[in-house]
Short mmCIF file of C-alpha atoms in Angstrom, two decimals:
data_model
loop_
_atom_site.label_atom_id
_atom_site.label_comp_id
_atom_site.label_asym_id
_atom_site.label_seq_id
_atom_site.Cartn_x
_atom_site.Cartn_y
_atom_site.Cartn_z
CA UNK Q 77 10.01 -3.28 21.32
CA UNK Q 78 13.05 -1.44 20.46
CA UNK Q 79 14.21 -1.14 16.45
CA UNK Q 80 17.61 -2.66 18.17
CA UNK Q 81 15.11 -5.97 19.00
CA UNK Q 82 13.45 -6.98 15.96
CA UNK Q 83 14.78 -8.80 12.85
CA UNK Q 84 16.23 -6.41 10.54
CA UNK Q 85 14.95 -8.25 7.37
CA UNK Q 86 15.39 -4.93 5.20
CA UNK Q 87 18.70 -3.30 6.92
CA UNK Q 88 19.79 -0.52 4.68
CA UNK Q 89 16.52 -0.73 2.60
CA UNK Q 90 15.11 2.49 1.16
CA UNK Q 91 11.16 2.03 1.54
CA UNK Q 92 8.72 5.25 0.45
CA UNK Q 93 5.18 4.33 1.10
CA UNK Q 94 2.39 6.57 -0.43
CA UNK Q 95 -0.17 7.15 1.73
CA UNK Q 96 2.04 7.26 5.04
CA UNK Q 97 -0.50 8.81 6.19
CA UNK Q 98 -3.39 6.53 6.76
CA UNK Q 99 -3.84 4.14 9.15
CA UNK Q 100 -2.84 0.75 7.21
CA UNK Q 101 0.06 3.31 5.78
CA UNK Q 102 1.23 4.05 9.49
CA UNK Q 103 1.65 0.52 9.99
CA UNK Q 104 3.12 -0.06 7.12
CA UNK Q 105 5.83 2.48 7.81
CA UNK Q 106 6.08 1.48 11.65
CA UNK Q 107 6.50 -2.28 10.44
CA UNK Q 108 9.45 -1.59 7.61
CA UNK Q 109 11.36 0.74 9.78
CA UNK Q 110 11.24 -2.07 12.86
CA UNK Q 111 12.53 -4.16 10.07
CA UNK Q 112 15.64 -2.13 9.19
CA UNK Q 113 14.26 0.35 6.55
CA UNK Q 114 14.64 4.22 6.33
CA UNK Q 115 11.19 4.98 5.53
CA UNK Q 116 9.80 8.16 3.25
CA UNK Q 117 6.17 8.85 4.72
CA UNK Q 118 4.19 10.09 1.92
CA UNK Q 119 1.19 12.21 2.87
CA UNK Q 120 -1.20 14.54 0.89
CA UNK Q 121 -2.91 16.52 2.93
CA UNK Q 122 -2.71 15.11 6.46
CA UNK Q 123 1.02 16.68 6.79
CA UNK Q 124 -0.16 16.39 10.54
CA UNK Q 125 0.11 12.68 11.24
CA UNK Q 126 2.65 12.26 8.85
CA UNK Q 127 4.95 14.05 10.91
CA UNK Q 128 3.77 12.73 13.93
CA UNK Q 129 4.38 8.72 12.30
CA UNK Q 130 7.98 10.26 11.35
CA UNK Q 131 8.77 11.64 14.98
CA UNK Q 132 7.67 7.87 16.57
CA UNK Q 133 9.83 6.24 14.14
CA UNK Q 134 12.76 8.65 14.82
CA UNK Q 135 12.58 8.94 18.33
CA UNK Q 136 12.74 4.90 18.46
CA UNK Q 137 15.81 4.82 16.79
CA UNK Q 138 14.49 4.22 12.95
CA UNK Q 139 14.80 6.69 10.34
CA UNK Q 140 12.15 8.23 8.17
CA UNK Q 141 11.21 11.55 6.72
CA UNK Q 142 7.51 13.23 5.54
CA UNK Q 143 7.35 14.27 1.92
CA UNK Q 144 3.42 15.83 0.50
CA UNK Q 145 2.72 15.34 -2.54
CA UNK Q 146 0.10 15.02 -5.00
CA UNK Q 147 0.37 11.51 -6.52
CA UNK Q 148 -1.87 11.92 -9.39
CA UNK Q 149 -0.11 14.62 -11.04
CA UNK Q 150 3.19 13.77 -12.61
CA UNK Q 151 4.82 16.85 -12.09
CA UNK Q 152 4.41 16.74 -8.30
CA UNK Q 153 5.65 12.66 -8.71
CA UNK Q 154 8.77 13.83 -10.23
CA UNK Q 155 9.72 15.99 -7.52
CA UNK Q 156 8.72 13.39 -4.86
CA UNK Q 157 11.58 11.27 -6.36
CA UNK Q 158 14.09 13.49 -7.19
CA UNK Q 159 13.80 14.54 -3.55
CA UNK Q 160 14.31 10.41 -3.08
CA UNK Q 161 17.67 10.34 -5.26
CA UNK Q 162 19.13 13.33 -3.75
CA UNK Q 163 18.80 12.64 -0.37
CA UNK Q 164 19.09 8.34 -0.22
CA UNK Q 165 20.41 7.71 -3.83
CA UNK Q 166 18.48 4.76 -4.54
CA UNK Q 167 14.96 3.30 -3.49
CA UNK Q 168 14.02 -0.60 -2.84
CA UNK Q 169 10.89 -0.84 -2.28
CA UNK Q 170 7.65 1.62 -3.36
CA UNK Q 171 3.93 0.46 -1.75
CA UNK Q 172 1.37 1.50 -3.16
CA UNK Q 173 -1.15 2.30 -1.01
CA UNK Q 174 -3.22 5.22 -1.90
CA UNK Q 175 -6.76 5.71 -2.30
CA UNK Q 176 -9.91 8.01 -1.83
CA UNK Q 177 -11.33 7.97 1.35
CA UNK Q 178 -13.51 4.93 1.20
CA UNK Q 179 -17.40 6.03 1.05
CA UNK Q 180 -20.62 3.60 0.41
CA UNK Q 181 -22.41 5.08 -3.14
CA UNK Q 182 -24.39 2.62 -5.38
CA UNK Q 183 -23.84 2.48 -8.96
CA UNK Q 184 -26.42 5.03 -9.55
CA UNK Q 185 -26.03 7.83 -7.35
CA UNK Q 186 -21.89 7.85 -8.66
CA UNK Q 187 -20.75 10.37 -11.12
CA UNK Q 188 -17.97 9.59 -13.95
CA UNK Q 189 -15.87 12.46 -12.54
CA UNK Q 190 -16.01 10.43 -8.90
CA UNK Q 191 -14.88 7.34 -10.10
CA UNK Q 192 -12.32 9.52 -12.24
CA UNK Q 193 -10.99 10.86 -8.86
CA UNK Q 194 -10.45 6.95 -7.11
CA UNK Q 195 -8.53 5.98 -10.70
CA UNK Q 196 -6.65 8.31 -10.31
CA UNK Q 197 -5.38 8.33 -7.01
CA UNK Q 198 -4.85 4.28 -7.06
CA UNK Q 199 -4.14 3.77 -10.72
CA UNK Q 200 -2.30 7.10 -12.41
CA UNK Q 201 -0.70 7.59 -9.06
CA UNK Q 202 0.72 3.71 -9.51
CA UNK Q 203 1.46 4.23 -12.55
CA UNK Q 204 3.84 8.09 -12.25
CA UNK Q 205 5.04 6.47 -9.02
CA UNK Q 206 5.90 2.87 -10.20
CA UNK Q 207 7.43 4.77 -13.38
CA UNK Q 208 9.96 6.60 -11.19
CA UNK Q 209 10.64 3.28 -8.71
CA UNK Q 210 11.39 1.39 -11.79
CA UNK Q 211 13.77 3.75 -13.24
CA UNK Q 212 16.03 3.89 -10.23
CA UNK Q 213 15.33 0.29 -9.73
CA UNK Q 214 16.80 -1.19 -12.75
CA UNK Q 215 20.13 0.99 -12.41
CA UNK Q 216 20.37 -1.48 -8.71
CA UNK Q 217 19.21 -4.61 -10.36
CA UNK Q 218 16.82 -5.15 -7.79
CA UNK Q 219 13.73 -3.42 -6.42
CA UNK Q 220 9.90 -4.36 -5.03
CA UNK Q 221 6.95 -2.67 -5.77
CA UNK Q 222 3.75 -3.42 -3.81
CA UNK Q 223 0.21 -2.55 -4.66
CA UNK Q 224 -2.83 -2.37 -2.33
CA UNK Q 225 -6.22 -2.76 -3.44
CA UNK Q 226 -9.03 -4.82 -1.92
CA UNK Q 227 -10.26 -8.30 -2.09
CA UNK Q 228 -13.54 -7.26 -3.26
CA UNK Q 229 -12.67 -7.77 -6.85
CA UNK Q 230 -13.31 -11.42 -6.22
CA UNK Q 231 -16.59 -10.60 -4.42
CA UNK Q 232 -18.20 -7.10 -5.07
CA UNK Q 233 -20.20 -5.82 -1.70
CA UNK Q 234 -22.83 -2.98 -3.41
CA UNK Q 235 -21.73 0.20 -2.83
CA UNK Q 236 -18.20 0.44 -3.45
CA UNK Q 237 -18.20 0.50 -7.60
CA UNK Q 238 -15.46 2.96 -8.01
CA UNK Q 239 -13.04 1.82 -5.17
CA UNK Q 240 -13.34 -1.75 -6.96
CA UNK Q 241 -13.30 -1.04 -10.31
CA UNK Q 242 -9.81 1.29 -9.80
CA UNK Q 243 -8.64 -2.03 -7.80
CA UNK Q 244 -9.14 -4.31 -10.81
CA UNK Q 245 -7.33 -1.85 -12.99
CA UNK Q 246 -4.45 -2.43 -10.50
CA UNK Q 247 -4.43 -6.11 -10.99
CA UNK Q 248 -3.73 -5.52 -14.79
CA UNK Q 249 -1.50 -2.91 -14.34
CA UNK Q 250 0.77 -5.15 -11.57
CA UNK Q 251 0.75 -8.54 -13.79
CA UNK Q 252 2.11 -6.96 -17.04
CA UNK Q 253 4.22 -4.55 -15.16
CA UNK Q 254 5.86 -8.05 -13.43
CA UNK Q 255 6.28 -9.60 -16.48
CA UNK Q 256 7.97 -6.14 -17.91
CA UNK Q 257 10.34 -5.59 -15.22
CA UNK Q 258 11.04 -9.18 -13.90
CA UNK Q 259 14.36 -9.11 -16.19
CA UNK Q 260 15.53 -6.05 -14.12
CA UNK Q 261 15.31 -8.00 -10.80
CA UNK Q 262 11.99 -5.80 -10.13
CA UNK Q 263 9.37 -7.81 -8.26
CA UNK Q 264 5.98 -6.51 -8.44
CA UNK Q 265 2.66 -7.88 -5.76
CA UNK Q 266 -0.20 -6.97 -4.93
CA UNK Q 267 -1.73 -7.43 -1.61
CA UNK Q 268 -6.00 -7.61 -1.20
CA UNK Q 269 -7.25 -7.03 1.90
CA UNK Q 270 -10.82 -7.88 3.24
CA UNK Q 271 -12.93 -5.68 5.68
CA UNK Q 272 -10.25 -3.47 7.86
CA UNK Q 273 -11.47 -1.79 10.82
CA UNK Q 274 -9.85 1.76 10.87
CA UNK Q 275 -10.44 4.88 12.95
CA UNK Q 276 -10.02 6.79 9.43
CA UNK Q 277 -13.08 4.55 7.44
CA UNK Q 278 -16.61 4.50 7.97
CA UNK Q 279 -17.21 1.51 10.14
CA UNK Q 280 -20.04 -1.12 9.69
CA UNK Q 281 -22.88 -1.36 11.84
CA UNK Q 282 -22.09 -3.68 14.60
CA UNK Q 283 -24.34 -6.64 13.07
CA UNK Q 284 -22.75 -6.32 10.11
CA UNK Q 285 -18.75 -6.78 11.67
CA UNK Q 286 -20.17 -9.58 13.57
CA UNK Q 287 -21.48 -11.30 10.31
CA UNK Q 288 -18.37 -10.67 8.91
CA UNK Q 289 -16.33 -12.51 11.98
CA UNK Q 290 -19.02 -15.18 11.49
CA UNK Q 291 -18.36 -15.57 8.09
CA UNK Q 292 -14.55 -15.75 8.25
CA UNK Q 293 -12.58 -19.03 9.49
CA UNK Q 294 -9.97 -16.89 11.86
CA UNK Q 295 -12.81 -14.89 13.73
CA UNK Q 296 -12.05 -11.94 14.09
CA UNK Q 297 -11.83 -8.45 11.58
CA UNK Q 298 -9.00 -7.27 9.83
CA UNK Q 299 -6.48 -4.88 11.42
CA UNK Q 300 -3.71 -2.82 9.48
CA UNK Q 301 -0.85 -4.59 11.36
CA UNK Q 302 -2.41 -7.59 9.47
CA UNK Q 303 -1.59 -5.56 5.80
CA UNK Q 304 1.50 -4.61 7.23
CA UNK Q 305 2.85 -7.92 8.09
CA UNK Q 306 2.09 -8.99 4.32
CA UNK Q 307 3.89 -6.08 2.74
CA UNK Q 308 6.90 -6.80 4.86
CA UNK Q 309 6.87 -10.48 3.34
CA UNK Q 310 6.60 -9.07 -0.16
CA UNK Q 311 9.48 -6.13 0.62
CA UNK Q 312 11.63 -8.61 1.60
CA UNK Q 313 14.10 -11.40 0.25
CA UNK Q 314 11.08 -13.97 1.88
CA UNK Q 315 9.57 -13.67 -0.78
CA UNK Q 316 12.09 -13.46 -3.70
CA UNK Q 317 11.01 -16.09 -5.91
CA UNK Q 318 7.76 -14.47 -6.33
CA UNK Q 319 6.53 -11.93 -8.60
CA UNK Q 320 2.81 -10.62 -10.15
CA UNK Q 321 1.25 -12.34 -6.94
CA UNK Q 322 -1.64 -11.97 -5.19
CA UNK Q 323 -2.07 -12.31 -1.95
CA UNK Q 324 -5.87 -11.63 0.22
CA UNK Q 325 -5.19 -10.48 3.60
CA UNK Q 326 -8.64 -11.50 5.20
CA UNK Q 327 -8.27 -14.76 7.47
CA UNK Q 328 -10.57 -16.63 5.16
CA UNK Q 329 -13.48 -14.44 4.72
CA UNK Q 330 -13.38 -15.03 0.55
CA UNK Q 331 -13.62 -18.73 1.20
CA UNK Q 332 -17.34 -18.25 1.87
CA UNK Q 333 -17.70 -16.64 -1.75
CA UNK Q 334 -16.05 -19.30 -3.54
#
């Protein structure tokens, strides 16, 4: 499907995306440009497939551009959006969507400085990049921010301590910063998906994905279309009335935890 095909929900939208890089980024890039946006592809250190999600949404008539950068230092931030105002002059939307590679280490076998790293990425790299968003933001009296983290604050799987704990910082941080900047016609959500098979995360033994179909109402795993197709709803005027939400992204799996 051509960009001249779809629905162009977010024509003339200015959408950076941190993370660009990783597979639910690409699709999250790939889904707001088919839906009108000129897309900044964040990377920081897989300048590789960056580029190559830039060319694909170029050379299919969309518009996007690569920009590295190291999210949890605010110095590096700052640059990242002054490169934003120079070149597009505003910025609607800002996801979220960074984070450590995803590894399984129990509780004891983690080290402060590793759960230091994850908070960092997903929670000081919210916070410098949401900082920035906001400030252009309010000058347009409109603006969405979108975070990702992962439904397993409502249901901790062992192994994953840091990756969840950084996530539940993120559900504080989005609520108050919703309430903050609702008056500036800011809307901020968060999205929680469940398990998302990736070519870039460790995948579960077989057994384990098919207990996990088993155990959700839809059948079937997560994909990152499936996070892409709820960040679209939350970039867009769909869901305008609707601020500090959350929203899990995992056909029904938490339903069995309830």
């Amino acid at each position: 499907m051509t960009h001249s095909d779809t629905n162009k929900l977010l024509a003339g939208k200015i959408a950076l995306v941190t993370a660009g890089s990783n597979d639910s980024g690409e699709a999250i890039c790939h889904s707001l440009s088919e839906s009108g946006a000129k897309v900044i592809i964040h990377y920081f250190k897989n300048k590789d497939r960056a580029d190559k999600t830039c060319n694909e949404i170029n050379s299919s008539g969309g518009s996007a551009v690569s920009w590295g950068a190291d999210i949890s230092d605010e110095g590096s931030v700052e640059s990242l959006f002054k490169f934003i105002k120079d070149r597009f002059g505003r910025l609607d939307i800002l996801v979220n969507n960074a984070h450590l590679p995803i590894t399984r280490s129990f509780f004891h076998e983690v080290t402060w400085e590793e759960y230091q790293e994850q908070i960092d990425v997903m929670v000081k790299g919210a916070f410098y990049c949401s900082k920035e968003a906001v400030s252009i933001m309010s000058g347009q009296g409109s603006g969405s921010i979108i975070n990702i983290l992962t439904s397993q604050i409502d249901h901790p799987v062992k192994g994953y301590s840091s990756y969840v704990t950084a996530s539940s910082a993120l559900v504080g941080f989005t609520r108050n910063l919703a309430v903050e900047a609702g008056d500036k016609g800011i809307r901020v959500n968060m999205i929680a998906p469940g398990f998302v098979l990736t070519g870039h995360t460790p995948h579960a033994p077989l057994h384990v994905q098919e207990a996990i179909k088993k155990a959700t109402p839809l059948g079937r795993l997560g994909t990152p279309e499936d996070i892409a197709k709820a960040v679209l709803f939350f970039a867009s005027d769909l869901s305008s009335f609707i601020t500090g939400g959350y929203l899990v992204v995992d056909g029904g799996n938490y339903l069995h935890h309830r």
